[in-house]
Amino acid sequence: MTENVSLGMPQLPAPAYPAEVRDRLTEDAKAIIARYPDSRSALLPMLHLVQAEEGHVTRTGMAFCAETLGLTTAEVTAVATFYTMYRRKPSGDYQVGVCTNTLCAVMGGDAIFEELKAHLGVGNNETTDDGRITLEHIECNAACDFAPVVMVNWEFFDNQTPASAKKMVDDLRAGRTVEPTRGAPLCTFKETARILAGFPDERPGAVEATGGAGPASLVGLRLAKGEQPNHRIVHPRGETSGQEGE
């Protein structure tokens, strides 16, 4: 017996942006497209641009990208749904991502993620009622020597613990200043999206702010360059052989 399946009403076309918003985005889009020899190559930053407008990639935003770049909405949707940095539903001012890849997980990332879910009362990819925090587990962010790592709007918070992570999200919800371990000062997710679209970060000192790799990463870099770092060779029975710098 065949089960009856209701497909529902077809979805209406996406509403257009208000005229003043569309005009502003059109000017920004021209600046983005001018960077590329082929306009379709501008799709990724264009998606960040429309995400900066509403905090997530809406159907209106995807329709705008498709029309501006001469693409189909199916082509734009395929890209927007492939990359996790593009949000498909309203999300918080601060995207708090806990690395749960292997090293961060065993160093405490799993415990941090579980405690933050309980502390905030949300699940993975869910947003607090006040609209401030969206919590998610994320894949490796190439900061294993700082494990466990939490990222807020893609800025690093290194060597975290459940206690430090809970204090950080409490400070964010309370509007208190929170400083990343390294990198630029925090800004909202919409502001972050505009920067990722390729527009200058005009906040004082933001461009000058930077962060360095950890000691383990730098050892690997020196080895890649053919340099010999200082080390000690320790044999199984605790006997040492060789001298510093061999």
C-alpha atoms as a printed R data frame, in Angstrom:
    type eleno elety resid chain resno      x      y       z
1   ATOM     1    CA   MET     A     1  0.000  0.000   0.000
2   ATOM     2    CA   THR     A     2  1.399  3.344  -1.010
3   ATOM     3    CA   GLU     A     3  1.493  5.942   1.762
4   ATOM     4    CA   ASN     A     4  0.010  9.320   0.895
5   ATOM     5    CA   VAL     A     5  2.642 12.016   1.062
6   ATOM     6    CA   SER     A     6  1.660 15.668   1.163
7   ATOM     7    CA   LEU     A     7  4.230 17.885  -0.505
8   ATOM     8    CA   GLY     A     8  2.555 21.060   0.737
9   ATOM     9    CA   MET     A     9  2.285 24.372  -1.040
10  ATOM    10    CA   PRO     A    10  5.172 25.505  -3.213
11  ATOM    11    CA   GLN     A    11  7.399 28.094  -1.555
12  ATOM    12    CA   LEU     A    12  6.722 31.679  -2.529
13  ATOM    13    CA   PRO     A    13  9.532 33.722  -4.103
14  ATOM    14    CA   ALA     A    14 11.897 35.329  -1.620
15  ATOM    15    CA   PRO     A    15 10.916 38.893  -0.712
16  ATOM    16    CA   ALA     A    16 13.160 41.630  -2.051
17  ATOM    17    CA   TYR     A    17 15.374 43.805   0.103
18  ATOM    18    CA   PRO     A    18 14.050 47.294   0.837
19  ATOM    19    CA   ALA     A    19 15.258 49.734  -1.809
20  ATOM    20    CA   GLU     A    20 17.804 51.488   0.432
21  ATOM    21    CA   VAL     A    21 19.274 48.162   1.569
22  ATOM    22    CA   ARG     A    22 19.468 46.834  -1.983
23  ATOM    23    CA   ASP     A    23 21.191 49.996  -3.213
24  ATOM    24    CA   ARG     A    24 23.786 49.794  -0.454
25  ATOM    25    CA   LEU     A    25 24.431 46.090  -1.022
26  ATOM    26    CA   THR     A    26 24.671 46.645  -4.769
27  ATOM    27    CA   GLU     A    27 27.478 49.160  -4.273
28  ATOM    28    CA   ASP     A    28 29.290 46.775  -1.930
29  ATOM    29    CA   ALA     A    29 28.783 43.932  -4.400
30  ATOM    30    CA   LYS     A    30 30.391 45.978  -7.185
31  ATOM    31    CA   ALA     A    31 33.491 46.419  -5.010
32  ATOM    32    CA   ILE     A    32 33.643 42.684  -4.329
33  ATOM    33    CA   ILE     A    33 33.118 41.619  -7.949
34  ATOM    34    CA   ALA     A    34 35.835 43.993  -9.140
35  ATOM    35    CA   ARG     A    35 38.427 41.869  -7.332
36  ATOM    36    CA   TYR     A    36 37.858 38.847  -9.582
37  ATOM    37    CA   PRO     A    37 38.337 38.175 -13.315
38  ATOM    38    CA   ASP     A    38 35.138 36.085 -13.301
39  ATOM    39    CA   SER     A    39 32.160 37.442 -11.381
40  ATOM    40    CA   ARG     A    40 31.006 34.014 -10.205
41  ATOM    41    CA   SER     A    41 34.241 33.739  -8.206
42  ATOM    42    CA   ALA     A    42 32.830 36.471  -5.948
43  ATOM    43    CA   LEU     A    43 30.113 34.189  -4.550
44  ATOM    44    CA   LEU     A    44 31.821 33.303  -1.259
45  ATOM    45    CA   PRO     A    45 32.463 36.903  -0.143
46  ATOM    46    CA   MET     A    46 29.025 37.883  -1.477
47  ATOM    47    CA   LEU     A    47 27.443 35.344   0.849
48  ATOM    48    CA   HIS     A    48 29.384 36.862   3.743
49  ATOM    49    CA   LEU     A    49 28.098 40.270   2.640
50  ATOM    50    CA   VAL     A    50 24.436 39.280   2.802
51  ATOM    51    CA   GLN     A    51 25.090 37.405   6.043
52  ATOM    52    CA   ALA     A    52 26.393 40.668   7.507
53  ATOM    53    CA   GLU     A    53 23.039 42.259   6.713
54  ATOM    54    CA   GLU     A    54 20.751 39.920   8.642
55  ATOM    55    CA   GLY     A    55 23.079 37.700  10.640
56  ATOM    56    CA   HIS     A    56 22.408 34.672   8.491
57  ATOM    57    CA   VAL     A    57 22.042 33.817   4.810
58  ATOM    58    CA   THR     A    58 18.381 34.303   3.967
59  ATOM    59    CA   ARG     A    59 16.494 33.344   0.837
60  ATOM    60    CA   THR     A    60 16.444 37.043   0.008
61  ATOM    61    CA   GLY     A    61 20.213 37.181   0.331
62  ATOM    62    CA   MET     A    62 20.700 34.136  -1.881
63  ATOM    63    CA   ALA     A    63 18.351 35.563  -4.514
64  ATOM    64    CA   PHE     A    64 20.327 38.816  -4.448
65  ATOM    65    CA   CYS     A    65 23.613 36.923  -4.941
66  ATOM    66    CA   ALA     A    66 22.145 34.878  -7.790
67  ATOM    67    CA   GLU     A    67 20.764 37.910  -9.611
68  ATOM    68    CA   THR     A    68 23.903 39.994  -9.117
69  ATOM    69    CA   LEU     A    69 26.307 37.253 -10.250
70  ATOM    70    CA   GLY     A    70 24.195 35.771 -13.039
71  ATOM    71    CA   LEU     A    71 23.812 32.436 -11.236
72  ATOM    72    CA   THR     A    72 20.784 30.277 -10.495
73  ATOM    73    CA   THR     A    73 19.414 30.191  -6.961
74  ATOM    74    CA   ALA     A    74 20.190 26.449  -6.982
75  ATOM    75    CA   GLU     A    75 23.872 27.182  -7.580
76  ATOM    76    CA   VAL     A    76 23.948 29.735  -4.771
77  ATOM    77    CA   THR     A    77 22.038 27.468  -2.403
78  ATOM    78    CA   ALA     A    78 24.444 24.589  -3.084
79  ATOM    79    CA   VAL     A    79 27.371 26.732  -1.917
80  ATOM    80    CA   ALA     A    80 25.550 28.340   1.014
81  ATOM    81    CA   THR     A    81 24.540 24.948   2.398
82  ATOM    82    CA   PHE     A    82 27.976 23.371   1.894
83  ATOM    83    CA   TYR     A    83 30.066 25.713   4.068
84  ATOM    84    CA   THR     A    84 29.316 25.786   7.783
85  ATOM    85    CA   MET     A    85 30.420 29.412   8.173
86  ATOM    86    CA   TYR     A    86 27.178 30.430   6.456
87  ATOM    87    CA   ARG     A    87 24.218 30.347   8.836
88  ATOM    88    CA   ARG     A    88 20.843 29.292   7.488
89  ATOM    89    CA   LYS     A    89 18.774 30.493  10.424
90  ATOM    90    CA   PRO     A    90 18.901 33.430  12.852
91  ATOM    91    CA   SER     A    91 21.817 33.098  15.247
92  ATOM    92    CA   GLY     A    92 23.474 34.923  18.105
93  ATOM    93    CA   ASP     A    93 25.683 37.970  18.259
94  ATOM    94    CA   TYR     A    94 28.510 35.643  19.282
95  ATOM    95    CA   GLN     A    95 29.148 32.251  17.707
96  ATOM    96    CA   VAL     A    96 30.844 30.193  20.411
97  ATOM    97    CA   GLY     A    97 32.503 27.156  18.879
98  ATOM    98    CA   VAL     A    98 34.119 24.444  20.973
99  ATOM    99    CA   CYS     A    99 36.684 22.318  19.161
100 ATOM   100    CA   THR     A   100 35.797 18.659  19.664
101 ATOM   101    CA   ASN     A   101 38.348 17.185  17.294
102 ATOM   102    CA   THR     A   102 40.645 14.508  18.687
103 ATOM   103    CA   LEU     A   103 43.306 16.444  20.600
104 ATOM   104    CA   CYS     A   104 41.039 19.201  21.909
105 ATOM   105    CA   ALA     A   105 38.462 16.573  22.866
106 ATOM   106    CA   VAL     A   106 40.841 14.492  24.971
107 ATOM   107    CA   MET     A   107 42.353 17.634  26.510
108 ATOM   108    CA   GLY     A   108 38.945 18.748  27.738
109 ATOM   109    CA   GLY     A   109 36.983 20.005  24.730
110 ATOM   110    CA   ASP     A   110 34.214 17.428  25.142
111 ATOM   111    CA   ALA     A   111 33.800 18.371  28.806
112 ATOM   112    CA   ILE     A   112 33.705 22.090  27.945
113 ATOM   113    CA   PHE     A   113 31.060 21.519  25.280
114 ATOM   114    CA   GLU     A   114 28.846 19.457  27.575
115 ATOM   115    CA   GLU     A   115 29.109 21.963  30.415
116 ATOM   116    CA   LEU     A   116 28.366 24.911  28.146
117 ATOM   117    CA   LYS     A   117 25.264 23.170  26.793
118 ATOM   118    CA   ALA     A   118 23.989 22.679  30.322
119 ATOM   119    CA   HIS     A   119 25.067 26.147  31.472
120 ATOM   120    CA   LEU     A   120 23.422 27.950  28.540
121 ATOM   121    CA   GLY     A   121 20.437 25.646  28.234
122 ATOM   122    CA   VAL     A   122 20.964 25.056  24.504
123 ATOM   123    CA   GLY     A   123 22.039 22.223  22.254
124 ATOM   124    CA   ASN     A   124 24.433 22.158  19.346
125 ATOM   125    CA   ASN     A   125 23.815 25.005  16.869
126 ATOM   126    CA   GLU     A   126 21.161 26.523  19.111
127 ATOM   127    CA   THR     A   127 20.884 30.098  20.365
128 ATOM   128    CA   THR     A   128 20.181 31.418  23.849
129 ATOM   129    CA   ASP     A   129 16.847 33.140  24.434
130 ATOM   130    CA   ASP     A   130 18.500 36.556  24.677
131 ATOM   131    CA   GLY     A   131 19.984 36.149  21.181
132 ATOM   132    CA   ARG     A   132 23.529 36.643  22.420
133 ATOM   133    CA   ILE     A   133 25.144 33.206  22.095
134 ATOM   134    CA   THR     A   134 24.957 30.455  19.503
135 ATOM   135    CA   LEU     A   135 26.786 27.339  20.671
136 ATOM   136    CA   GLU     A   136 28.269 24.748  18.349
137 ATOM   137    CA   HIS     A   137 30.972 22.131  18.222
138 ATOM   138    CA   ILE     A   138 33.534 22.823  15.530
139 ATOM   139    CA   GLU     A   139 36.232 20.935  13.689
140 ATOM   140    CA   CYS     A   140 39.976 21.465  14.034
141 ATOM   141    CA   ASN     A   141 41.114 25.083  13.876
142 ATOM   142    CA   ALA     A   142 44.835 24.331  13.593
143 ATOM   143    CA   ALA     A   143 45.619 25.370  17.161
144 ATOM   144    CA   CYS     A   144 46.365 21.973  18.653
145 ATOM   145    CA   ASP     A   145 49.263 23.279  20.737
146 ATOM   146    CA   PHE     A   146 46.732 25.470  22.584
147 ATOM   147    CA   ALA     A   147 44.205 22.678  23.194
148 ATOM   148    CA   PRO     A   148 41.470 22.795  24.241
149 ATOM   149    CA   VAL     A   149 40.430 25.741  22.085
150 ATOM   150    CA   VAL     A   150 37.175 27.693  22.013
151 ATOM   151    CA   MET     A   151 36.503 30.199  19.243
152 ATOM   152    CA   VAL     A   152 34.174 33.198  19.402
153 ATOM   153    CA   ASN     A   153 33.327 34.682  16.007
154 ATOM   154    CA   TRP     A   154 36.502 32.934  14.767
155 ATOM   155    CA   GLU     A   155 38.818 34.523  17.340
156 ATOM   156    CA   PHE     A   156 40.893 32.211  19.542
157 ATOM   157    CA   PHE     A   157 40.398 31.487  23.228
158 ATOM   158    CA   ASP     A   158 43.208 29.098  24.054
159 ATOM   159    CA   ASN     A   159 43.855 26.589  26.858
160 ATOM   160    CA   GLN     A   160 40.278 26.731  28.061
161 ATOM   161    CA   THR     A   161 38.614 24.949  30.953
162 ATOM   162    CA   PRO     A   162 34.914 24.481  31.693
163 ATOM   163    CA   ALA     A   163 35.153 27.251  34.302
164 ATOM   164    CA   SER     A   164 36.911 29.755  32.016
165 ATOM   165    CA   ALA     A   165 34.542 28.998  29.139
166 ATOM   166    CA   LYS     A   166 31.475 29.521  31.327
167 ATOM   167    CA   LYS     A   167 32.850 32.821  32.613
168 ATOM   168    CA   MET     A   168 33.528 33.926  29.054
169 ATOM   169    CA   VAL     A   169 29.967 33.290  27.851
170 ATOM   170    CA   ASP     A   170 28.551 34.922  30.990
171 ATOM   171    CA   ASP     A   171 30.638 38.027  30.293
172 ATOM   172    CA   LEU     A   172 29.480 38.098  26.673
173 ATOM   173    CA   ARG     A   173 25.834 37.864  27.697
174 ATOM   174    CA   ALA     A   174 26.326 40.615  30.273
175 ATOM   175    CA   GLY     A   175 27.949 42.931  27.728
176 ATOM   176    CA   ARG     A   176 31.322 42.937  29.459
177 ATOM   177    CA   THR     A   177 34.533 43.234  27.447
178 ATOM   178    CA   VAL     A   178 36.021 39.874  26.540
179 ATOM   179    CA   GLU     A   179 39.508 39.705  25.050
180 ATOM   180    CA   PRO     A   180 40.630 36.806  22.834
181 ATOM   181    CA   THR     A   181 43.896 35.101  23.692
182 ATOM   182    CA   ARG     A   182 45.344 36.380  20.434
183 ATOM   183    CA   GLY     A   183 44.115 38.119  17.334
184 ATOM   184    CA   ALA     A   184 41.827 41.093  16.854
185 ATOM   185    CA   PRO     A   185 39.373 42.297  19.509
186 ATOM   186    CA   LEU     A   186 35.946 40.696  19.375
187 ATOM   187    CA   CYS     A   187 33.157 42.180  17.297
188 ATOM   188    CA   THR     A   188 29.650 40.934  16.592
189 ATOM   189    CA   PHE     A   189 28.945 38.138  14.143
190 ATOM   190    CA   LYS     A   190 27.473 40.586  11.613
191 ATOM   191    CA   GLU     A   191 30.613 42.728  11.823
192 ATOM   192    CA   THR     A   192 32.762 39.624  11.454
193 ATOM   193    CA   ALA     A   193 30.822 38.608   8.348
194 ATOM   194    CA   ARG     A   194 31.450 41.985   6.723
195 ATOM   195    CA   ILE     A   195 35.187 41.690   7.416
196 ATOM   196    CA   LEU     A   196 35.154 38.198   5.877
197 ATOM   197    CA   ALA     A   197 33.475 39.723   2.823
198 ATOM   198    CA   GLY     A   198 36.739 41.618   2.360
199 ATOM   199    CA   PHE     A   199 35.942 45.050   3.740
200 ATOM   200    CA   PRO     A   200 38.424 46.824   6.039
201 ATOM   201    CA   ASP     A   201 38.201 46.413   9.792
202 ATOM   202    CA   GLU     A   202 38.182 50.082  10.755
203 ATOM   203    CA   ARG     A   203 38.225 49.603  14.533
204 ATOM   204    CA   PRO     A   204 41.246 51.301  16.144
205 ATOM   205    CA   GLY     A   205 44.073 48.806  16.664
206 ATOM   206    CA   ALA     A   206 42.186 45.861  15.189
207 ATOM   207    CA   VAL     A   207 44.428 45.431  12.162
208 ATOM   208    CA   GLU     A   208 47.591 45.704  14.241
209 ATOM   209    CA   ALA     A   209 46.414 43.051  16.685
210 ATOM   210    CA   THR     A   210 47.869 39.673  15.911
211 ATOM   211    CA   GLY     A   211 48.656 36.304  17.407
212 ATOM   212    CA   GLY     A   212 51.545 33.930  17.057
213 ATOM   213    CA   ALA     A   213 51.873 30.219  16.778
214 ATOM   214    CA   GLY     A   214 52.608 28.179  19.875
215 ATOM   215    CA   PRO     A   215 55.981 26.617  20.729
216 ATOM   216    CA   ALA     A   216 55.089 23.220  19.274
217 ATOM   217    CA   SER     A   217 54.103 24.799  15.958
218 ATOM   218    CA   LEU     A   218 57.334 26.785  15.831
219 ATOM   219    CA   VAL     A   219 59.426 23.659  16.444
220 ATOM   220    CA   GLY     A   220 57.720 22.066  13.449
221 ATOM   221    CA   LEU     A   221 58.446 25.149  11.376
222 ATOM   222    CA   ARG     A   222 62.129 25.067  12.314
223 ATOM   223    CA   LEU     A   223 62.330 21.385  11.406
224 ATOM   224    CA   ALA     A   224 60.690 22.119   8.054
225 ATOM   225    CA   LYS     A   225 63.374 24.732   7.417
226 ATOM   226    CA   GLY     A   226 66.098 22.208   8.179
227 ATOM   227    CA   GLU     A   227 67.035 23.763  11.494
228 ATOM   228    CA   GLN     A   228 67.923 21.515  14.425
229 ATOM   229    CA   PRO     A   229 66.134 22.496  17.640
230 ATOM   230    CA   ASN     A   230 67.658 21.886  21.049
231 ATOM   231    CA   HIS     A   231 66.563 18.577  22.481
232 ATOM   232    CA   ARG     A   232 67.468 15.783  24.836
233 ATOM   233    CA   ILE     A   233 67.341 12.127  23.862
234 ATOM   234    CA   VAL     A   234 65.893 10.056  26.698
235 ATOM   235    CA   HIS     A   235 66.391  6.300  26.504
236 ATOM   236    CA   PRO     A   236 63.867  3.789  27.878
237 ATOM   237    CA   ARG     A   237 65.729  3.265  31.180
238 ATOM   238    CA   GLY     A   238 66.143  6.946  31.819
239 ATOM   239    CA   GLU     A   239 69.738  7.105  30.597
240 ATOM   240    CA   THR     A   240 70.529 10.138  28.474
241 ATOM   241    CA   SER     A   241 72.723 10.221  25.415
242 ATOM   242    CA   GLY     A   242 74.031 13.237  23.652
243 ATOM   243    CA   GLN     A   243 74.191 16.871  24.658
244 ATOM   244    CA   GLU     A   244 71.900 19.841  24.330
245 ATOM   245    CA   GLY     A   245 71.708 20.970  20.738
246 ATOM   246    CA   GLU     A   246 72.818 17.681  19.162
